Amino acid sequence: MCANSIPGLINIWINNIEKKKLHPILIWHFSYTMDALKEASLDNDEVREILKNTTDLRQYSRQIEKEFKDVENKSIEDYIAESQNIANLHNQINDCDEVLERMENMLMSFQSVLNNISTEITQLQRKSVSMSLQLTNRQSVKAQLSQFIEDMAVSEEMINIIMDTPVTEREFSTQLNVLNHKLSLVKELSFKESKSTSDVSDVLHKLRLKAMSKIRSYLLEQIYKFRKPMTNYQISQNAMLKHKFFFEFILSNERHVAQEICSEYIDTMGKIYYSYFKSYSTRLSSLKFEESCTKDDLMGIEDNASKGLFSKTTSLKHKSTIFTIGKRGDILNQQLEAPIIVPHAQLKNRYTPEALFRSEQYALVDNACREYLFVTEFFMVRNTQAQDLFNQIMGKTLTLMIKNLETSIHDCYDTIAMFLCIHLIFRYQLMCHKRCVPALDKYWDSLQAVIWPRFEYVFRLNIQSIHDCDPTKFNKEMGPHYITRRYAEFSAAIVGISEHFPNELVSRLLLELQNEVECFILRMAAIFATRKDQLIYLINNYDLVLGVLMEHTRDNSKEAEAFREQLNARSAEYVDEILAPHFGGIIQFVKEGEQYVEKDQADELRKQERRSLALVASFSANWKKSLEELNREVLLSFPSLLTGSQLLQLALASLVQYYHRFHKLLTPNARAQLTNIHVVMVEIKKYKSNY
């Protein structure tokens, strides 16, 4: 039988078993077995083996049925044998059920108790949060209430100190601060109609009046001390600053008293400063030179012996002093913050205008800066209010000083002094800004408005004086002209002063003056008959100007560059002039010969052999003598040994160049007769200067 008939056989077995009415357990086992056989019928090797070896399935079924029966009987016997144990197991299971039931009841009871406890904990937590909030609120209220009570309460200690303690004591200042706080609080609460203010307002009012009275007396006393002669008011100001809260207390409680104190201070200090600077300016003016510069002391005015030199120490009219800065420039650097001049201690000394101006303005800067800082700190004002208060104190004094300057500058012809005063103003204004004091800015502008027009006017008078010079009235000398020296010193002074604060007007005036001086030098040179003398005069004057400018200013200044170009051009022309009498033939031959070479006219050059031989013979006979005369002429023509030496070296260098070029143009015959260049160079080195 094939394996494909297994499902059918299984169904037959099932039908036979049902007909025989087997025990249900066996039927269950059999059914389970059949199901398993159905599932594994295709894969189970054992089933295949049974089907293969068994020919009669009915017999095999009966065998199986018998085996099932035996198993059933054995099972029944086992059940009967274990019946007592099963009964005991049943009893034990019942006992366990009772125990578990009691445990369940107990756990349910525990759960109920825990639920109650959780509810109580939640309630306690809520109560705790509520109590904590109440505690926080009470503490906050307590702190505010305690602070309020402390702020409102007036202690006996405060009353005694305010009433009896001097205002200069530290305890008074401490209690005054407390009183000011209480007054501010009561004022604030009074707007809210707080009833608590009525309990202390009367006491606080009386204490305020007492404190105001004591403070007012103290401050007025300090201000009145300023009025005493020879009093150092800075000591009283420092004392007032130490108790600057006094004015703040008065200002916040009684403005009319504060205004009274402020007005008294303004009136007192205004008079003090006015009196001091009026006296100081008058006494300083007595220390100026008795003879000052006038309109006859301009740059182009002829230097007469009758009024040029003064041996007195009280004169400033020496021309070298008027146009030379000398040590006067130190007033902008080392002497800028030097101690002021004390007139009664310097009665025998005399000072330049800028020295007196510096002393007066530095005294003003020192006092004004201190005063501005004091009023801003003590009277608690800033910006416009501080400026207004400062002007009320110092306004009359500043106006006085401006008028004094207008008077003194009206007849001033000392241009350098005025320019130094302008730069003193620049530096003192910068100093005030570094000290955070802008209050004097308008004053500095007013001073400049006074000085600048006069400075420009006198400067142009000097320019015009040079323009009006008549060269025929001066001595005919080839050395540097004294007007040129005046210009050099004056220009160097102005340029040196204005390096840190350049000004367009000053640059324009300097350029006009420079052009006028150059024209004057050319007019003066024209009075000499020969070109060589003219060049000597020009070189001497240009060299003087350039030397002075380079000594006192930067090398690259516009003025120095202009005169350096003029000097170089005239020096080159002068070299040609002095070489011409001695070596003019050679120079002319070189110029003509080089033109022949450029035009490829070698035949024309060879035709000049006779001329070249004559030049060679003349040079060989006279060159040493010519060098000596050249050296003597140059050194005698120039007062400056350095300038003369430089021109001589320039001439000798030019001669060597011409000699080299002359040597190249000669024919071999003429070249053989020419003095060796090395011999010439050895001789030239003898004239090398050590300057």
mmCIF file of N, CA and C in Angstrom, residues 421-527:
data_model
loop_
_atom_site.group_PDB
_atom_site.id
_atom_site.type_symbol
_atom_site.label_atom_id
_atom_site.label_comp_id
_atom_site.label_asym_id
_atom_site.label_seq_id
_atom_site.Cartn_x
_atom_site.Cartn_y
_atom_site.Cartn_z
ATOM 1 N N CYS A 421 52.575 133.645 22.036
ATOM 2 C CA CYS A 421 51.354 133.768 22.861
ATOM 3 C C CYS A 421 50.219 132.935 22.280
ATOM 4 N N ILE A 422 50.093 132.930 20.947
ATOM 5 C CA ILE A 422 49.048 132.121 20.308
ATOM 6 C C ILE A 422 49.252 130.642 20.610
ATOM 7 N N HIS A 423 50.500 130.192 20.538
ATOM 8 C CA HIS A 423 50.754 128.769 20.795
ATOM 9 C C HIS A 423 50.699 128.444 22.286
ATOM 10 N N LEU A 424 50.933 129.407 23.119
ATOM 11 C CA LEU A 424 50.665 129.191 24.546
ATOM 12 C C LEU A 424 49.172 128.955 24.765
ATOM 13 N N ILE A 425 48.356 129.693 24.049
ATOM 14 C CA ILE A 425 46.900 129.507 24.155
ATOM 15 C C ILE A 425 46.526 128.095 23.729
ATOM 16 N N PHE A 426 47.099 127.615 22.605
ATOM 17 C CA PHE A 426 46.806 126.253 22.145
ATOM 18 C C PHE A 426 47.144 125.230 23.222
ATOM 19 N N ARG A 427 48.309 125.373 23.827
ATOM 20 C CA ARG A 427 48.760 124.377 24.801
ATOM 21 C C ARG A 427 47.958 124.458 26.107
ATOM 22 N N TYR A 428 47.627 125.661 26.543
ATOM 23 C CA TYR A 428 46.848 125.783 27.774
ATOM 24 C C TYR A 428 45.402 125.310 27.574
ATOM 25 N N GLN A 429 44.890 125.504 26.389
ATOM 26 C CA GLN A 429 43.544 124.987 26.100
ATOM 27 C C GLN A 429 43.562 123.454 26.122
ATOM 28 N N LEU A 430 44.591 122.872 25.546
ATOM 29 C CA LEU A 430 44.729 121.418 25.585
ATOM 30 C C LEU A 430 44.909 120.923 27.017
ATOM 31 N N MET A 431 45.656 121.675 27.824
ATOM 32 C CA MET A 431 45.840 121.318 29.229
ATOM 33 C C MET A 431 44.510 121.337 29.973
ATOM 34 N N CYS A 432 43.688 122.349 29.717
ATOM 35 C CA CYS A 432 42.364 122.422 30.361
ATOM 36 C C CYS A 432 41.503 121.223 29.983
ATOM 37 N N HIS A 433 41.558 120.825 28.721
ATOM 38 C CA HIS A 433 40.767 119.671 28.292
ATOM 39 C C HIS A 433 41.252 118.390 28.969
ATOM 40 N N LYS A 434 42.565 118.257 29.148
ATOM 41 C CA LYS A 434 43.076 117.083 29.859
ATOM 42 C C LYS A 434 42.608 117.066 31.311
ATOM 43 N N ARG A 435 42.390 118.242 31.873
ATOM 44 C CA ARG A 435 41.876 118.324 33.240
ATOM 45 C C ARG A 435 40.346 118.304 33.291
ATOM 46 N N CYS A 436 39.725 118.049 32.119
ATOM 47 C CA CYS A 436 38.247 117.983 32.025
ATOM 48 C C CYS A 436 37.600 119.317 32.400
ATOM 49 N N VAL A 437 38.196 120.394 31.902
ATOM 50 C CA VAL A 437 37.657 121.734 32.175
ATOM 51 C C VAL A 437 37.444 122.445 30.835
ATOM 52 N N PRO A 438 36.224 122.380 30.270
ATOM 53 C CA PRO A 438 35.953 123.060 29.001
ATOM 54 C C PRO A 438 35.483 124.497 29.186
ATOM 55 N N ALA A 439 35.445 124.981 30.416
ATOM 56 C CA ALA A 439 34.813 126.278 30.702
ATOM 57 C C ALA A 439 35.562 127.454 30.092
ATOM 58 N N LEU A 440 36.847 127.300 29.762
ATOM 59 C CA LEU A 440 37.644 128.424 29.258
ATOM 60 C C LEU A 440 37.733 128.463 27.738
ATOM 61 N N ASP A 441 37.008 127.601 27.040
ATOM 62 C CA ASP A 441 37.130 127.537 25.584
ATOM 63 C C ASP A 441 36.790 128.876 24.924
ATOM 64 N N LYS A 442 35.703 129.496 25.337
ATOM 65 C CA LYS A 442 35.322 130.787 24.755
ATOM 66 C C LYS A 442 36.349 131.861 25.088
ATOM 67 N N TYR A 443 36.932 131.773 26.259
ATOM 68 C CA TYR A 443 37.968 132.737 26.640
ATOM 69 C C TYR A 443 39.189 132.600 25.728
ATOM 70 N N TRP A 444 39.616 131.349 25.476
ATOM 71 C CA TRP A 444 40.774 131.144 24.589
ATOM 72 C C TRP A 444 40.457 131.659 23.184
ATOM 73 N N ASP A 445 39.241 131.416 22.714
ATOM 74 C CA ASP A 445 38.858 131.924 21.389
ATOM 75 C C ASP A 445 38.903 133.452 21.355
ATOM 76 N N SER A 446 38.489 134.078 22.444
ATOM 77 C CA SER A 446 38.517 135.542 22.502
ATOM 78 C C SER A 446 39.949 136.067 22.455
ATOM 79 N N LEU A 447 40.860 135.399 23.158
ATOM 80 C CA LEU A 447 42.262 135.824 23.117
ATOM 81 C C LEU A 447 42.837 135.694 21.717
ATOM 82 N N GLN A 448 42.526 134.593 21.051
ATOM 83 C CA GLN A 448 43.016 134.419 19.684
ATOM 84 C C GLN A 448 42.430 135.476 18.750
ATOM 85 N N ALA A 449 41.155 135.814 18.970
ATOM 86 C CA ALA A 449 40.528 136.846 18.143
ATOM 87 C C ALA A 449 41.200 138.195 18.322
ATOM 88 N N VAL A 450 41.845 138.400 19.460
ATOM 89 C CA VAL A 450 42.576 139.650 19.702
ATOM 90 C C VAL A 450 43.958 139.602 19.058
ATOM 91 N N ILE A 451 44.647 138.453 19.168
ATOM 92 C CA ILE A 451 46.052 138.381 18.749
ATOM 93 C C ILE A 451 46.199 138.171 17.247
ATOM 94 N N TRP A 452 45.381 137.288 16.655
ATOM 95 C CA TRP A 452 45.583 136.940 15.247
ATOM 96 C C TRP A 452 45.552 138.154 14.312
ATOM 97 N N PRO A 453 44.568 139.043 14.408
ATOM 98 C CA PRO A 453 44.588 140.199 13.482
ATOM 99 C C PRO A 453 45.837 141.058 13.629
ATOM 100 N N ARG A 454 46.261 141.271 14.863
ATOM 101 C CA ARG A 454 47.469 142.075 15.080
ATOM 102 C C ARG A 454 48.697 141.355 14.541
ATOM 103 N N PHE A 455 48.756 140.043 14.735
ATOM 104 C CA PHE A 455 49.874 139.251 14.229
ATOM 105 C C PHE A 455 49.959 139.359 12.707
ATOM 106 N N GLU A 456 48.834 139.186 12.043
ATOM 107 C CA GLU A 456 48.831 139.282 10.580
ATOM 108 C C GLU A 456 49.206 140.690 10.126
ATOM 109 N N TYR A 457 48.707 141.698 10.822
ATOM 110 C CA TYR A 457 48.997 143.086 10.454
ATOM 111 C C TYR A 457 50.495 143.380 10.538
ATOM 112 N N VAL A 458 51.122 143.011 11.655
ATOM 113 C CA VAL A 458 52.558 143.276 11.828
ATOM 114 C C VAL A 458 53.376 142.421 10.867
ATOM 115 N N PHE A 459 52.933 141.180 10.626
ATOM 116 C CA PHE A 459 53.636 140.304 9.687
ATOM 117 C C PHE A 459 53.660 140.951 8.300
ATOM 118 N N ARG A 460 52.530 141.478 7.880
ATOM 119 C CA ARG A 460 52.471 142.108 6.558
ATOM 120 C C ARG A 460 53.267 143.413 6.524
ATOM 121 N N LEU A 461 53.366 144.089 7.676
ATOM 122 C CA LEU A 461 54.230 145.268 7.724
ATOM 123 C C LEU A 461 55.682 144.871 7.464
ATOM 124 N N ASN A 462 56.105 143.751 8.006
ATOM 125 C CA ASN A 462 57.468 143.267 7.752
ATOM 126 C C ASN A 462 57.657 142.917 6.280
ATOM 127 N N ILE A 463 56.654 142.273 5.680
ATOM 128 C CA ILE A 463 56.748 141.941 4.258
ATOM 129 C C ILE A 463 56.852 143.223 3.423
ATOM 130 N N GLN A 464 56.015 144.177 3.756
ATOM 131 C CA GLN A 464 56.019 145.437 3.015
ATOM 132 C C GLN A 464 57.328 146.200 3.204
ATOM 133 N N SER A 465 57.903 146.119 4.388
ATOM 134 C CA SER A 465 59.170 146.820 4.638
ATOM 135 C C SER A 465 60.287 146.272 3.759
ATOM 136 N N ILE A 466 60.259 144.961 3.503
ATOM 137 C CA ILE A 466 61.267 144.371 2.610
ATOM 138 C C ILE A 466 60.989 144.779 1.167
ATOM 139 N N HIS A 467 59.721 144.821 0.822
ATOM 140 C CA HIS A 467 59.349 145.230 -0.540
ATOM 141 C C HIS A 467 59.795 146.677 -0.826
ATOM 142 N N ASP A 468 59.736 147.502 0.202
ATOM 143 C CA ASP A 468 60.071 148.921 0.026
ATOM 144 C C ASP A 468 61.562 149.215 0.153
ATOM 145 N N CYS A 469 62.381 148.215 0.400
ATOM 146 C CA CYS A 469 63.825 148.443 0.569
ATOM 147 C C CYS A 469 64.451 148.955 -0.730
ATOM 148 N N ASP A 470 65.363 149.897 -0.573
ATOM 149 C CA ASP A 470 66.115 150.427 -1.712
ATOM 150 C C ASP A 470 67.535 149.874 -1.632
ATOM 151 N N PRO A 471 67.894 148.956 -2.548
ATOM 152 C CA PRO A 471 69.227 148.328 -2.462
ATOM 153 C C PRO A 471 70.374 149.321 -2.520
ATOM 154 N N THR A 472 70.158 150.457 -3.128
ATOM 155 C CA THR A 472 71.257 151.422 -3.277
ATOM 156 C C THR A 472 71.639 152.080 -1.955
ATOM 157 N N LYS A 473 70.765 151.967 -0.937
ATOM 158 C CA LYS A 473 71.058 152.601 0.342
ATOM 159 C C LYS A 473 71.925 151.731 1.244
ATOM 160 N N PHE A 474 72.150 150.485 0.840
ATOM 161 C CA PHE A 474 72.919 149.565 1.673
ATOM 162 C C PHE A 474 74.361 149.504 1.198
ATOM 163 N N ASN A 475 75.239 149.083 2.091
ATOM 164 C CA ASN A 475 76.647 148.928 1.745
ATOM 165 C C ASN A 475 76.805 147.822 0.709
ATOM 166 N N LYS A 476 77.758 148.017 -0.184
ATOM 167 C CA LYS A 476 77.984 147.057 -1.260
ATOM 168 C C LYS A 476 78.951 145.984 -0.766
ATOM 169 N N GLU A 477 78.419 145.013 -0.090
ATOM 170 C CA GLU A 477 79.215 143.917 0.452
ATOM 171 C C GLU A 477 78.670 142.591 -0.054
ATOM 172 N N MET A 478 79.581 141.635 -0.327
ATOM 173 C CA MET A 478 79.165 140.351 -0.885
ATOM 174 C C MET A 478 78.794 139.337 0.197
ATOM 175 N N GLY A 479 79.029 139.705 1.432
ATOM 176 C CA GLY A 479 78.654 138.790 2.515
ATOM 177 C C GLY A 479 77.151 138.744 2.717
ATOM 178 N N PRO A 480 76.673 137.877 3.608
ATOM 179 C CA PRO A 480 75.229 137.785 3.872
ATOM 180 C C PRO A 480 74.687 139.113 4.382
ATOM 181 N N HIS A 481 73.584 139.531 3.852
ATOM 182 C CA HIS A 481 72.967 140.791 4.240
ATOM 183 C C HIS A 481 72.250 140.606 5.576
ATOM 184 N N TYR A 482 72.251 141.666 6.394
ATOM 185 C CA TYR A 482 71.621 141.528 7.711
ATOM 186 C C TYR A 482 70.107 141.353 7.602
ATOM 187 N N ILE A 483 69.501 141.841 6.532
ATOM 188 C CA ILE A 483 68.070 141.590 6.334
ATOM 189 C C ILE A 483 67.830 140.110 6.022
ATOM 190 N N THR A 484 68.763 139.533 5.259
ATOM 191 C CA THR A 484 68.663 138.093 4.989
ATOM 192 C C THR A 484 68.784 137.298 6.284
ATOM 193 N N ARG A 485 69.710 137.715 7.147
ATOM 194 C CA ARG A 485 69.856 137.031 8.433
ATOM 195 C C ARG A 485 68.592 137.198 9.272
ATOM 196 N N ARG A 486 68.046 138.404 9.268
ATOM 197 C CA ARG A 486 66.803 138.602 10.021
ATOM 198 C C ARG A 486 65.708 137.663 9.511
ATOM 199 N N TYR A 487 65.594 137.591 8.182
ATOM 200 C CA TYR A 487 64.566 136.707 7.619
ATOM 201 C C TYR A 487 64.823 135.253 8.009
ATOM 202 N N ALA A 488 66.085 134.821 7.894
ATOM 203 C CA ALA A 488 66.404 133.426 8.195
ATOM 204 C C ALA A 488 66.033 133.074 9.632
ATOM 205 N N GLU A 489 66.446 133.924 10.566
ATOM 206 C CA GLU A 489 66.137 133.663 11.971
ATOM 207 C C GLU A 489 64.624 133.730 12.220
ATOM 208 N N PHE A 490 63.985 134.730 11.634
ATOM 209 C CA PHE A 490 62.548 134.907 11.839
ATOM 210 C C PHE A 490 61.759 133.736 11.244
ATOM 211 N N SER A 491 62.082 133.375 10.011
ATOM 212 C CA SER A 491 61.368 132.275 9.355
ATOM 213 C C SER A 491 61.586 130.961 10.105
ATOM 214 N N ALA A 492 62.824 130.707 10.540
ATOM 215 C CA ALA A 492 63.096 129.485 11.301
ATOM 216 C C ALA A 492 62.305 129.473 12.604
ATOM 217 N N ALA A 493 62.196 130.633 13.237
ATOM 218 C CA ALA A 493 61.438 130.714 14.491
ATOM 219 C C ALA A 493 59.963 130.399 14.265
ATOM 220 N N ILE A 494 59.364 131.019 13.249
ATOM 221 C CA ILE A 494 57.936 130.798 12.973
ATOM 222 C C ILE A 494 57.679 129.345 12.571
ATOM 223 N N VAL A 495 58.517 128.809 11.690
ATOM 224 C CA VAL A 495 58.336 127.417 11.243
ATOM 225 C C VAL A 495 58.513 126.451 12.406
ATOM 226 N N GLY A 496 59.525 126.696 13.234
ATOM 227 C CA GLY A 496 59.756 125.804 14.373
ATOM 228 C C GLY A 496 58.623 125.827 15.386
ATOM 229 N N ILE A 497 58.093 127.025 15.627
ATOM 230 C CA ILE A 497 56.992 127.137 16.596
ATOM 231 C C ILE A 497 55.740 126.429 16.101
ATOM 232 N N SER A 498 55.455 126.560 14.800
ATOM 233 C CA SER A 498 54.180 126.066 14.258
ATOM 234 C C SER A 498 54.214 124.603 13.841
ATOM 235 N N GLU A 499 55.277 123.867 14.156
ATOM 236 C CA GLU A 499 55.365 122.470 13.728
ATOM 237 C C GLU A 499 54.236 121.629 14.311
ATOM 238 N N HIS A 500 53.909 121.820 15.581
ATOM 239 C CA HIS A 500 52.894 120.987 16.230
ATOM 240 C C HIS A 500 51.474 121.484 15.966
ATOM 241 N N PHE A 501 51.318 122.781 15.644
ATOM 242 C CA PHE A 501 49.993 123.342 15.372
ATOM 243 C C PHE A 501 50.068 124.155 14.082
ATOM 244 N N PRO A 502 50.143 123.497 12.909
ATOM 245 C CA PRO A 502 50.245 124.232 11.641
ATOM 246 C C PRO A 502 48.999 125.062 11.392
ATOM 247 N N ASN A 503 49.200 126.162 10.652
ATOM 248 C CA ASN A 503 48.101 127.084 10.379
ATOM 249 C C ASN A 503 48.215 127.568 8.936
ATOM 250 N N GLU A 504 47.084 127.593 8.247
ATOM 251 C CA GLU A 504 47.086 127.969 6.840
ATOM 252 C C GLU A 504 47.488 129.433 6.653
ATOM 253 N N LEU A 505 47.003 130.301 7.529
ATOM 254 C CA LEU A 505 47.352 131.718 7.422
ATOM 255 C C LEU A 505 48.854 131.921 7.585
ATOM 256 N N VAL A 506 49.447 131.253 8.553
ATOM 257 C CA VAL A 506 50.890 131.387 8.785
ATOM 258 C C VAL A 506 51.668 130.881 7.580
ATOM 259 N N SER A 507 51.262 129.753 7.006
ATOM 260 C CA SER A 507 51.953 129.215 5.828
ATOM 261 C C SER A 507 51.873 130.194 4.663
ATOM 262 N N ARG A 508 50.724 130.815 4.482
ATOM 263 C CA ARG A 508 50.566 131.771 3.392
ATOM 264 C C ARG A 508 51.444 133.010 3.620
ATOM 265 N N LEU A 509 51.471 133.498 4.849
ATOM 266 C CA LEU A 509 52.311 134.669 5.146
ATOM 267 C C LEU A 509 53.794 134.345 4.974
ATOM 268 N N LEU A 510 54.198 133.148 5.392
ATOM 269 C CA LEU A 510 55.604 132.751 5.232
ATOM 270 C C LEU A 510 55.987 132.673 3.760
ATOM 271 N N LEU A 511 55.065 132.157 2.940
ATOM 272 C CA LEU A 511 55.355 132.072 1.509
ATOM 273 C C LEU A 511 55.485 133.470 0.899
ATOM 274 N N GLU A 512 54.618 134.384 1.277
ATOM 275 C CA GLU A 512 54.717 135.761 0.783
ATOM 276 C C GLU A 512 56.028 136.399 1.228
ATOM 277 N N LEU A 513 56.401 136.179 2.471
ATOM 278 C CA LEU A 513 57.659 136.738 2.972
ATOM 279 C C LEU A 513 58.850 136.126 2.241
ATOM 280 N N GLN A 514 58.806 134.823 2.009
ATOM 281 C CA GLN A 514 59.897 134.162 1.296
ATOM 282 C C GLN A 514 60.057 134.717 -0.113
ATOM 283 N N ASN A 515 58.968 134.889 -0.812
ATOM 284 C CA ASN A 515 59.036 135.441 -2.177
ATOM 285 C C ASN A 515 59.606 136.858 -2.167
ATOM 286 N N GLU A 516 59.198 137.655 -1.188
ATOM 287 C CA GLU A 516 59.686 139.029 -1.108
ATOM 288 C C GLU A 516 61.180 139.066 -0.786
ATOM 289 N N VAL A 517 61.622 138.167 0.094
ATOM 290 C CA VAL A 517 63.049 138.120 0.438
ATOM 291 C C VAL A 517 63.866 137.658 -0.753
ATOM 292 N N GLU A 518 63.378 136.672 -1.497
ATOM 293 C CA GLU A 518 64.094 136.221 -2.694
ATOM 294 C C GLU A 518 64.228 137.356 -3.704
ATOM 295 N N CYS A 519 63.161 138.113 -3.876
ATOM 296 C CA CYS A 519 63.237 139.267 -4.783
ATOM 297 C C CYS A 519 64.233 140.307 -4.272
ATOM 298 N N PHE A 520 64.244 140.529 -2.957
ATOM 299 C CA PHE A 520 65.189 141.484 -2.375
ATOM 300 C C PHE A 520 66.632 141.027 -2.599
ATOM 301 N N ILE A 521 66.889 139.733 -2.407
ATOM 302 C CA ILE A 521 68.249 139.218 -2.600
ATOM 303 C C ILE A 521 68.677 139.404 -4.054
ATOM 304 N N LEU A 522 67.756 139.151 -4.988
ATOM 305 C CA LEU A 522 68.089 139.340 -6.406
ATOM 306 C C LEU A 522 68.324 140.813 -6.724
ATOM 307 N N ARG A 523 67.535 141.703 -6.135
ATOM 308 C CA ARG A 523 67.744 143.144 -6.361
ATOM 309 C C ARG A 523 69.090 143.589 -5.800
ATOM 310 N N MET A 524 69.433 143.040 -4.620
ATOM 311 C CA MET A 524 70.738 143.394 -4.037
ATOM 312 C C MET A 524 71.884 142.854 -4.884
ATOM 313 N N ALA A 525 71.711 141.658 -5.446
ATOM 314 C CA ALA A 525 72.776 141.083 -6.277
ATOM 315 C C ALA A 525 72.976 141.883 -7.554
ATOM 316 N N ALA A 526 71.933 142.521 -8.012
ATOM 317 C CA ALA A 526 72.023 143.258 -9.285
ATOM 318 C C ALA A 526 72.916 144.495 -9.191
ATOM 319 N N ILE A 527 73.231 144.930 -7.958
ATOM 320 C CA ILE A 527 74.069 146.129 -7.839
ATOM 321 C C ILE A 527 75.536 145.817 -8.081
#
